[in-house]
PDB file of C-alpha atoms in Angstrom:
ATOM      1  CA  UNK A 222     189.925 -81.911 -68.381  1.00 44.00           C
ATOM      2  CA  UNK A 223     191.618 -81.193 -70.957  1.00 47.00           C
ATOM      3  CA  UNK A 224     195.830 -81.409 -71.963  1.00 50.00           C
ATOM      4  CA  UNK A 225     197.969 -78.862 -71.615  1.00 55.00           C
ATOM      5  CA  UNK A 226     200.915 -80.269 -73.903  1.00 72.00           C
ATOM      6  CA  UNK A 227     200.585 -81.002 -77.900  1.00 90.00           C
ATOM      7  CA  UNK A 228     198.785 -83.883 -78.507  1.00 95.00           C
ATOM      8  CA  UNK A 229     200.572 -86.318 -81.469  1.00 96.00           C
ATOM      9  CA  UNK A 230     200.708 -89.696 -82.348  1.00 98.00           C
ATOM     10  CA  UNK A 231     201.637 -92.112 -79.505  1.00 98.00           C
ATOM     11  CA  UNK A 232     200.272 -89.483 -77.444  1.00 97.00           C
ATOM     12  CA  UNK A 233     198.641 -91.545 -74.050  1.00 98.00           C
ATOM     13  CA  UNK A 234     195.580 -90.515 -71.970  1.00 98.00           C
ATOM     14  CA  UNK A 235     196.166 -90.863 -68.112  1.00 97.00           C
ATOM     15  CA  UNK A 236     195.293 -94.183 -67.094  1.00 98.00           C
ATOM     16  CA  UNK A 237     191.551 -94.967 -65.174  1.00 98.00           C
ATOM     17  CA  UNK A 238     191.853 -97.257 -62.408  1.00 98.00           C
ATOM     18  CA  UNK A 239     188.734 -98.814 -60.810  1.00 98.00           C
ATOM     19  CA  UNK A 240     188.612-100.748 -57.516  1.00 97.00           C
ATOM     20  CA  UNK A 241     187.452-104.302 -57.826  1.00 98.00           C
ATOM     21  CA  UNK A 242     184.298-104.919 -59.026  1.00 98.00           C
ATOM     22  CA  UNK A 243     181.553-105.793 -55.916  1.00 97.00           C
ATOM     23  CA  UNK A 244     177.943-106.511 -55.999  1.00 96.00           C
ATOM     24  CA  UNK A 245     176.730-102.899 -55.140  1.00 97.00           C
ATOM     25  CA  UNK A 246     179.179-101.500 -57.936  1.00 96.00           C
ATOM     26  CA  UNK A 247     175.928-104.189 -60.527  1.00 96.00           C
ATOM     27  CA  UNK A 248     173.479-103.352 -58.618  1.00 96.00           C
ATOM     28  CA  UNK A 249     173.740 -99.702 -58.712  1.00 96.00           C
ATOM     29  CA  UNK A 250     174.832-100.116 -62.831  1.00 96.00           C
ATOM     30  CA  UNK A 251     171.604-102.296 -63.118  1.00 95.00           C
ATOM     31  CA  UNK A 252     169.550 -99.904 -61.635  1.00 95.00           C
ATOM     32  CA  UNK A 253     170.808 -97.189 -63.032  1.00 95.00           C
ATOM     33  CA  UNK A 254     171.363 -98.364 -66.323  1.00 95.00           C
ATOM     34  CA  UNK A 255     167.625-100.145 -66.631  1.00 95.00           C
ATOM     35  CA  UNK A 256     169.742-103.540 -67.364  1.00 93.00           C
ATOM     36  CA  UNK A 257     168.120-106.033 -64.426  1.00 93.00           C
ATOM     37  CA  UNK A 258     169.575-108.826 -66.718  1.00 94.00           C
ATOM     38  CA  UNK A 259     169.665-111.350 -63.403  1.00 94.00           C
ATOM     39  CA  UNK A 260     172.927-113.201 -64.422  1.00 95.00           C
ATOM     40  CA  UNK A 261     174.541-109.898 -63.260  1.00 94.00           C
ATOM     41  CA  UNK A 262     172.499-109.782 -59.832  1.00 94.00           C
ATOM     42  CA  UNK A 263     171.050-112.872 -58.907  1.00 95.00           C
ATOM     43  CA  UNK A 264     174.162-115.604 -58.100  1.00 96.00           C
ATOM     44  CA  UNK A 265     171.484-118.716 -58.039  1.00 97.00           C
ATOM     45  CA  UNK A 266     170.282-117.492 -61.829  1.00 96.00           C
ATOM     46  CA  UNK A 267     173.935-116.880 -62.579  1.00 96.00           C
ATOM     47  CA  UNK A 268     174.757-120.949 -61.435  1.00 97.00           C
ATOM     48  CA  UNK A 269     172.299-122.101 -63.729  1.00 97.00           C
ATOM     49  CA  UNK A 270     173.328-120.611 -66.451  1.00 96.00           C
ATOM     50  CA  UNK A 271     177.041-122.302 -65.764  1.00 96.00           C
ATOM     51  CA  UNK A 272     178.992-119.576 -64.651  1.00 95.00           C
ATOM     52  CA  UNK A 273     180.765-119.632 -60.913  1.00 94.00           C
ATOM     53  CA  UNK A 274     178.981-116.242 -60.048  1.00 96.00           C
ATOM     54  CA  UNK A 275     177.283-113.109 -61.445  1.00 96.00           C
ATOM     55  CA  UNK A 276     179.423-110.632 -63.494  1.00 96.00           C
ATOM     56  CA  UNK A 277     179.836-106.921 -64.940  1.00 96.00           C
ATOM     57  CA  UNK A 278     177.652-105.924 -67.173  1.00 95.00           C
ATOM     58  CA  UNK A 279     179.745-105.519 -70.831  1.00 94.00           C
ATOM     59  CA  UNK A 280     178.197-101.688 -71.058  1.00 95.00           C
ATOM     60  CA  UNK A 281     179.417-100.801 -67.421  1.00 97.00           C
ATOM     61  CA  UNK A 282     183.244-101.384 -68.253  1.00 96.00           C
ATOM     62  CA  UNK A 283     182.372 -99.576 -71.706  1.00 96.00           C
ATOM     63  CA  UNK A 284     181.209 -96.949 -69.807  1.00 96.00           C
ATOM     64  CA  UNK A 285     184.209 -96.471 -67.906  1.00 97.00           C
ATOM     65  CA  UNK A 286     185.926 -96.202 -71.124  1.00 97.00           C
ATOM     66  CA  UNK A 287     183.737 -93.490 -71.821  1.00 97.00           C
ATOM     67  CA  UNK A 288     185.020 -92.246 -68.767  1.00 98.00           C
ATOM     68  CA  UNK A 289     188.568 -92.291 -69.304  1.00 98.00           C
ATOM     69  CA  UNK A 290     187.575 -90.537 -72.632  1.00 97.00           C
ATOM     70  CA  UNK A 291     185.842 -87.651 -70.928  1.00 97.00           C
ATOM     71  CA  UNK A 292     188.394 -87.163 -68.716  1.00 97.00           C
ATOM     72  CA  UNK A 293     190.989 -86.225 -71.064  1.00 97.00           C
ATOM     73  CA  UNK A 294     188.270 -84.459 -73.275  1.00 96.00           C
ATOM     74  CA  UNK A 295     185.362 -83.354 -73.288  1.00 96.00           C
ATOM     75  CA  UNK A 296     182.481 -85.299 -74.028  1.00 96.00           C
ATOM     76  CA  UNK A 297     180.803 -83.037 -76.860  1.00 97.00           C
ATOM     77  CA  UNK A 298     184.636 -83.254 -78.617  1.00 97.00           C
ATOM     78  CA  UNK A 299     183.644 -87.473 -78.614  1.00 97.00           C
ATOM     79  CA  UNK A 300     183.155 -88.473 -82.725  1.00 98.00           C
ATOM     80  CA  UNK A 301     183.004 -91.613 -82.520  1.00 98.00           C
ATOM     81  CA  UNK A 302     183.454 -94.931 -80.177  1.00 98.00           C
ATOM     82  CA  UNK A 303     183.506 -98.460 -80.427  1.00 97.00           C
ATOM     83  CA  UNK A 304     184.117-101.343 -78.643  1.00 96.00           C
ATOM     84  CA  UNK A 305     184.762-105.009 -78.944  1.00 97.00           C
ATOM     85  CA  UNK A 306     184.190-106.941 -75.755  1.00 97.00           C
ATOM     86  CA  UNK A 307     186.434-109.735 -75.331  1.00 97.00           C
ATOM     87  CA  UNK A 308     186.351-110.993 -71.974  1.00 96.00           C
ATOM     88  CA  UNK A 309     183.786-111.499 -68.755  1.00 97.00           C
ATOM     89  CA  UNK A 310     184.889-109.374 -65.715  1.00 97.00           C
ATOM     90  CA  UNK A 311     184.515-111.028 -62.810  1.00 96.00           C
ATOM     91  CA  UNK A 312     183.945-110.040 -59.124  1.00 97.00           C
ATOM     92  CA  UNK A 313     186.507-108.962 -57.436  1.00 97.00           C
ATOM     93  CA  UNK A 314     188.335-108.396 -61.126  1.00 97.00           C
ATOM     94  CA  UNK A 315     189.820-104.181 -60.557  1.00 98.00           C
ATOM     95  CA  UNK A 316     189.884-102.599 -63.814  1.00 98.00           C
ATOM     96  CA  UNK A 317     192.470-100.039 -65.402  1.00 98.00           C
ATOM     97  CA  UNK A 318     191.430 -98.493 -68.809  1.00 98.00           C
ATOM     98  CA  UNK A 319     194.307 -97.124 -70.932  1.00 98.00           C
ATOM     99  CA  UNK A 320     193.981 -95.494 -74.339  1.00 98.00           C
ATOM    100  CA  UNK A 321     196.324 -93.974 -76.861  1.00 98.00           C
ATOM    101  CA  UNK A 322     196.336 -91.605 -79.889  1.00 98.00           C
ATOM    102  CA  UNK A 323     197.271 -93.640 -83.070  1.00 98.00           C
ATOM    103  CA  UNK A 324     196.396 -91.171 -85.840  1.00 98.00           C
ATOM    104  CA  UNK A 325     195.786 -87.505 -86.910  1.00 98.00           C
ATOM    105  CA  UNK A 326     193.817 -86.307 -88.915  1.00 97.00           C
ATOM    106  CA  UNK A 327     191.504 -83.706 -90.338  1.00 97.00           C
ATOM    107  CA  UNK A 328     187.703 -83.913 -90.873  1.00 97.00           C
ATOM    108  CA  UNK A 329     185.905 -80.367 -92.444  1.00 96.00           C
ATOM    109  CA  UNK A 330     188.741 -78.721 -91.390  1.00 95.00           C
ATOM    110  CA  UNK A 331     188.155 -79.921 -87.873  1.00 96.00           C
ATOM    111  CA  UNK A 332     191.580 -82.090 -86.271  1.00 97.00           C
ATOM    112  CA  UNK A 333     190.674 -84.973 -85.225  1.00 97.00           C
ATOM    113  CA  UNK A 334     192.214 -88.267 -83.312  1.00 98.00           C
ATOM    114  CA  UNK A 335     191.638 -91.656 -83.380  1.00 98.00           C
ATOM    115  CA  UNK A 336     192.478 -93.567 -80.329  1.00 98.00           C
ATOM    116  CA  UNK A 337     193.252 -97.223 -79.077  1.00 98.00           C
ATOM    117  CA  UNK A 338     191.345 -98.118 -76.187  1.00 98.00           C
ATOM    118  CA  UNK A 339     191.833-101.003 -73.965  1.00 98.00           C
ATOM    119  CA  UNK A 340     190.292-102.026 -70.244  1.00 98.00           C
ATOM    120  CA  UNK A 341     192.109-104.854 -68.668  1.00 98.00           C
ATOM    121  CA  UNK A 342     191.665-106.702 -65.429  1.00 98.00           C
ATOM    122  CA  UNK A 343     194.735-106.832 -62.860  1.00 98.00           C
ATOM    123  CA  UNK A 344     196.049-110.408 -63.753  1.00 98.00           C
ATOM    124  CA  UNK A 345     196.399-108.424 -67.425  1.00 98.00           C
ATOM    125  CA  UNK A 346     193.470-109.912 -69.641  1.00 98.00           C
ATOM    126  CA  UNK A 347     191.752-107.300 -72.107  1.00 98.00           C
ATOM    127  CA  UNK A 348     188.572-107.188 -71.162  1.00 98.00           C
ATOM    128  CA  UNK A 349     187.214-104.875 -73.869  1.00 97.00           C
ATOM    129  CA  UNK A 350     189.549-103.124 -77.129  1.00 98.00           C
ATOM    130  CA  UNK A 351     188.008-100.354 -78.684  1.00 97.00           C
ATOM    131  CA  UNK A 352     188.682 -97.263 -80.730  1.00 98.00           C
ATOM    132  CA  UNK A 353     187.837 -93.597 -80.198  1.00 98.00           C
ATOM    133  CA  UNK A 354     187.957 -90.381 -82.776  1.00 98.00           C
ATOM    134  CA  UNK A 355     188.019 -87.440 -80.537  1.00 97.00           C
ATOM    135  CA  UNK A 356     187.718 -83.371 -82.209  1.00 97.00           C
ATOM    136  CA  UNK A 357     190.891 -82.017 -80.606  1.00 95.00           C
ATOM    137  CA  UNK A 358     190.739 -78.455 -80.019  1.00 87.00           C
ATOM    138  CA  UNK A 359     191.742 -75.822 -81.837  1.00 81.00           C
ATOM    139  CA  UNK A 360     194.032 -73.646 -81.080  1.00 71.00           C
TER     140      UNK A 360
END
């Protein structure tokens, strides 16, 4: 989907909310993904390893930043995306992924836009910061 209004600096993409993360919502990422890492699975393995229970995997609320990116544009308009992940989401922890334009610029005479991204959990904690540069299009 893409905007219908100009797109400048400041600009903000419509906010992704998830419900809270539940063991079928790793299981399916596991197996989908091809990461069986147990500590996301397996609570006994997850114990041992000192933590109260398993967790999201770090590429699974990355990929619903990809998600909020695709949603605003498409994916083949997607130059570049990085992410920093600060934070373990926990069961039960819902997720809302916000992102917003902080530059303009022009590549090959292509316009571009680099984005802020951030996924928090509800109690407010950044889970995972990241930036975007996204081909706008032309009109």
């Amino acid at each position: 989907m893409t905007q219908d209004t100009a797109i400048t600096v400041g600009t903000t993409l419509p906010e992704l909310k998830l419900p809270p993360v539940n063991r079928t919502t790793l299981a399916l990422f596991g197996g989908a993904s091809g990461d069986h890492n147990p500590i996301h699975v397996d609570i006994d393995f997850a114990r041992k390893a000192g933590m109260p229970d398993v967790f999201a995997h770090g590429m699974l609320v990355m990929a619903w930043l990809g998600r909020l990116l695709t949603q605003w544009q498409p994916q083949a308009q997607l130059r570049q995306f990085n992410a920093r992940f600060q934070g373990i989401t926990h069961l039960g922890n819902a997720i809302s992924c916000s992102g917003q334009v902080t530059e303009l610029f022009v590549v090959d005479g292509e316009p571009r836009a680099r984005l802020t991204l951030r996924s928090v959990n509800q109690y407010g904690e950044t889970k995972i910061a990241g930036e975007a540069i996204v081909a706008l299009p032309t009109p």
